[in-house]
CSV table of C-alpha atoms in Angstrom, one decimal:
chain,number,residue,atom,x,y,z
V,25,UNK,CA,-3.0,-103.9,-27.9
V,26,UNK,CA,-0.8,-105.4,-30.4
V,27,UNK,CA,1.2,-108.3,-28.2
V,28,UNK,CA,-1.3,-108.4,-24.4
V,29,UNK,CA,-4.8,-108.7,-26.2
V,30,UNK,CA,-7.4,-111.4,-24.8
V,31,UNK,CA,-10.3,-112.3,-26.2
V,32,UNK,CA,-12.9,-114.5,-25.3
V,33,UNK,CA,-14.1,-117.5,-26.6
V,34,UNK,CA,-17.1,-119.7,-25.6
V,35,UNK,CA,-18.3,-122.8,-28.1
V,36,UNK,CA,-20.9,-124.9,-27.3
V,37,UNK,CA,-22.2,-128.2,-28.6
V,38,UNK,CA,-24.3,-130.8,-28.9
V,39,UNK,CA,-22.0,-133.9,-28.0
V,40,UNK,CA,-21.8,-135.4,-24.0
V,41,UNK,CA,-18.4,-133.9,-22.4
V,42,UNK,CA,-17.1,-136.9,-21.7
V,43,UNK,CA,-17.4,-137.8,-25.6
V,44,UNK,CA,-15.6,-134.9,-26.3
V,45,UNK,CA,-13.1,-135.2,-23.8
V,46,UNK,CA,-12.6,-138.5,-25.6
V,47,UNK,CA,-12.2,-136.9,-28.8
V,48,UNK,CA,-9.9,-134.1,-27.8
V,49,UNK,CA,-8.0,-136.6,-26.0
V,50,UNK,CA,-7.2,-138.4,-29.2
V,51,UNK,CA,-7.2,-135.2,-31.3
V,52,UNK,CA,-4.2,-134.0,-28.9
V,53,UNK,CA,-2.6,-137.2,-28.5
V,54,UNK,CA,-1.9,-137.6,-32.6
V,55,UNK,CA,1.4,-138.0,-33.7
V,56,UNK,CA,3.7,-135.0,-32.8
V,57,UNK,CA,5.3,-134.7,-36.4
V,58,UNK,CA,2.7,-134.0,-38.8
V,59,UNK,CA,3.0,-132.5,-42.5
V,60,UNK,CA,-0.9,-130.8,-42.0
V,61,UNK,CA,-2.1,-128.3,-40.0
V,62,UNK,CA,-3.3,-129.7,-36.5
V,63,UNK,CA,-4.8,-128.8,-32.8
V,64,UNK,CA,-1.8,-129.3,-30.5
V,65,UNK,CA,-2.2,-128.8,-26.2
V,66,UNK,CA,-3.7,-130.4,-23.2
V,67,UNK,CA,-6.3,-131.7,-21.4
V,68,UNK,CA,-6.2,-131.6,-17.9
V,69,UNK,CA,-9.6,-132.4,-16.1
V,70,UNK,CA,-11.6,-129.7,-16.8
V,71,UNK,CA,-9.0,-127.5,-17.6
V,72,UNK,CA,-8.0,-127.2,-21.8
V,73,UNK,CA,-5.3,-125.6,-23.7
V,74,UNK,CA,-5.0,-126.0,-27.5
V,75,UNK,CA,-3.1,-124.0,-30.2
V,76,UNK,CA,-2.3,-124.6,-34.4
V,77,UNK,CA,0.8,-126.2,-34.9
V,78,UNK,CA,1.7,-126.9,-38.2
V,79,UNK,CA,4.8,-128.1,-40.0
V,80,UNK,CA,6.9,-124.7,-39.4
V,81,UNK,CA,6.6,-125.4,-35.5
V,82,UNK,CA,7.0,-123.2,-33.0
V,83,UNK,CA,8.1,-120.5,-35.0
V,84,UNK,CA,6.1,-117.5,-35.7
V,85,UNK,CA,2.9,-116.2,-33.7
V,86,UNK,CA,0.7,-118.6,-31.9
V,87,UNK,CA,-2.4,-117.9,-30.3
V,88,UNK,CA,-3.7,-120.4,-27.8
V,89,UNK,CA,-7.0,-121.0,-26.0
V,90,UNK,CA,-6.8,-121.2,-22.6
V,91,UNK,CA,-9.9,-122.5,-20.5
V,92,UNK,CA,-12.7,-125.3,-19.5
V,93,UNK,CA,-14.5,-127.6,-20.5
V,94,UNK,CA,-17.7,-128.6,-18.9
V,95,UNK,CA,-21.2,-129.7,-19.2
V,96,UNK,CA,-23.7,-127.4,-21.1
V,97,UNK,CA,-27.3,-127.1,-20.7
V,98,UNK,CA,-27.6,-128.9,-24.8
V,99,UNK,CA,-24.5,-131.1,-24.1
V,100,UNK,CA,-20.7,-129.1,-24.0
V,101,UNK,CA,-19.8,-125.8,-23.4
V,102,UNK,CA,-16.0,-125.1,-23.7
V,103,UNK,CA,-15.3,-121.2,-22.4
V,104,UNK,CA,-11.9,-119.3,-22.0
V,105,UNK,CA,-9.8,-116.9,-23.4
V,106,UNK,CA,-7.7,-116.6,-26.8
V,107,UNK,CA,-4.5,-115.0,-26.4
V,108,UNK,CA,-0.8,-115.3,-28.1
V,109,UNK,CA,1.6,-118.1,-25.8
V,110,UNK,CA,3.7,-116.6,-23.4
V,111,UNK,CA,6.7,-117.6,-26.4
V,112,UNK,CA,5.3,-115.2,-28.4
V,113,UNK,CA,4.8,-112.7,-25.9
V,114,UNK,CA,8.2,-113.0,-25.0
V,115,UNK,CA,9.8,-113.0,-28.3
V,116,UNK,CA,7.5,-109.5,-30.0
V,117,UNK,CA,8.5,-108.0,-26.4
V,118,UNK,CA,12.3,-109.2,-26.3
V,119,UNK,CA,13.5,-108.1,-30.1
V,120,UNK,CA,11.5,-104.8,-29.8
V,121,UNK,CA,13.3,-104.1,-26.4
V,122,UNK,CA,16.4,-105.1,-27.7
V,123,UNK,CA,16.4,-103.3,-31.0
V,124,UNK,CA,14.6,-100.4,-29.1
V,125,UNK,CA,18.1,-100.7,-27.5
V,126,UNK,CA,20.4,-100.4,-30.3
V,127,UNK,CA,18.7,-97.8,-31.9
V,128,UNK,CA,19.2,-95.7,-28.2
V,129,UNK,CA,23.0,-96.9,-28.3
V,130,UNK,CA,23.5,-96.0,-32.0
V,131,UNK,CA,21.7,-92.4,-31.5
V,132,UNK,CA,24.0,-92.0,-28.5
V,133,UNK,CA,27.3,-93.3,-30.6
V,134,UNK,CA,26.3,-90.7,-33.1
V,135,UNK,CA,26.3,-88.2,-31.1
V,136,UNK,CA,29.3,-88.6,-29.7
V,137,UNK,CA,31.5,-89.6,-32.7
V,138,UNK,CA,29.3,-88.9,-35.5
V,139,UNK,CA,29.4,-93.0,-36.0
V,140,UNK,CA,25.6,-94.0,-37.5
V,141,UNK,CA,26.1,-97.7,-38.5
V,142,UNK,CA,24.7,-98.8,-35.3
V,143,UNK,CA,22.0,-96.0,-35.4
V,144,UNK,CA,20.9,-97.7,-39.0
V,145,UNK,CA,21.2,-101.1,-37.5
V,146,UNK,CA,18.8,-100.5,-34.7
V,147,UNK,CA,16.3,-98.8,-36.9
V,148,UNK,CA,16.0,-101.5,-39.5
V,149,UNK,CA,15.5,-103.9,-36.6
V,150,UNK,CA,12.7,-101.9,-35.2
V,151,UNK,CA,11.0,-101.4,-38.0
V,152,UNK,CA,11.3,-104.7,-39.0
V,153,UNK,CA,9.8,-106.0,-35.7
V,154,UNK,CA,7.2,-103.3,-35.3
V,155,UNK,CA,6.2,-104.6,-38.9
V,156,UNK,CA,6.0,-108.1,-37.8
V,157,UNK,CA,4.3,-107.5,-34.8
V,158,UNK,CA,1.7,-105.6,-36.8
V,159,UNK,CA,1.4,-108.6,-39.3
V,160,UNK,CA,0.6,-110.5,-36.7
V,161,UNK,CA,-2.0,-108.6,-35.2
V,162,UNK,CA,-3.6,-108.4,-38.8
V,163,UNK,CA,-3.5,-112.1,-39.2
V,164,UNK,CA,-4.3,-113.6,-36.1
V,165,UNK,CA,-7.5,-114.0,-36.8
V,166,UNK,CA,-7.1,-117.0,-39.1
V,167,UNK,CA,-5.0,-118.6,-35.9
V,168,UNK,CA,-8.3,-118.0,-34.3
V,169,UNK,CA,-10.8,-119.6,-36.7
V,170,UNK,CA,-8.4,-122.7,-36.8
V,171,UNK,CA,-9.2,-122.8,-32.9
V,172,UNK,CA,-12.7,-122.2,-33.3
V,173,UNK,CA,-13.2,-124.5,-36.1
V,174,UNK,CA,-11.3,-127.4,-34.6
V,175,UNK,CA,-13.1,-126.8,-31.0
V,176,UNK,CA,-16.6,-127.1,-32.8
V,177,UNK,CA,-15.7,-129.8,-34.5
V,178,UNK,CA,-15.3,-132.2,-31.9
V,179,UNK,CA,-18.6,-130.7,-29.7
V,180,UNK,CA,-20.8,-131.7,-32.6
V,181,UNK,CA,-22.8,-134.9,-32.1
């Protein structure tokens, strides 16, 4: 699917967990205004959540990694799932609903007195959120190699 997909995600390395709970620690902790792109969450316990953040913020698609970290049989072995952030969830979801909306409520205005602006309004909306939903389904991967990269990066001894 195109805004509910999961995938998952298991990285293992080479480093002692509480080395790299160390290091993801500091890695998440870094200054919150930052020109490059960066791993942004938390680490709670055993429990991790990181996504890119980069100097557009919050705007856009974000996929985050949702899940553990934990001692491996050769040292680490983080394991969860990759999905986009309930924001983005939310926001592909809302602005197809509500332009899914318009385009019903300018159909039925045309019908009934031959009015099509909002008809035309509703349809460039939707297509222009169907498009950027589909843009971000082609393009998540890179969001996902920024997580995988930046996870196996601080499991490596």
């Amino acid at each position: 699917m195109f805004i509910f997909w999961r995938q998952p995600l298991q990285i293992t390395g080479t480093a002692a967990p509480e080395r790299v709970s160390a290091r993801l620690k500091t890695l998440l902790s870094a200054g919150r205004f930052s020109v490059r792109d960066r791993l942004v969450g938390s680490l709670k316990g055993s429990r991790l959540r990181v996504w890119k953040e980069n100097l557009a913020g919050y705007a856009g698609d974000i996929v985050e990694f949702d899940g553990t970290l934990r001692a491996g049989d050769t040292g680490t072995l983080i394991e969860g799932t990759l999905q986009y952030r309930m924001q983005t969830k939310i926001q592909f979801t809302g602005l197809l609903v509500m332009s899914l909306g318009l385009l019903v409520s300018g159909l039925l205005r045309q019908l009934h007195s031959g009015d099509n602006q909002l008809l035309v309004l509703g349809g460039s909306i939707t297509l222009l959120t169907l498009g950027w939903i589909y843009a971000g389904s082609r393009t998540r991967h890179l969001l996902i190699r920024f997580i995988e990269e930046g996870l196996a990066e601080v499991t490596a001894d």
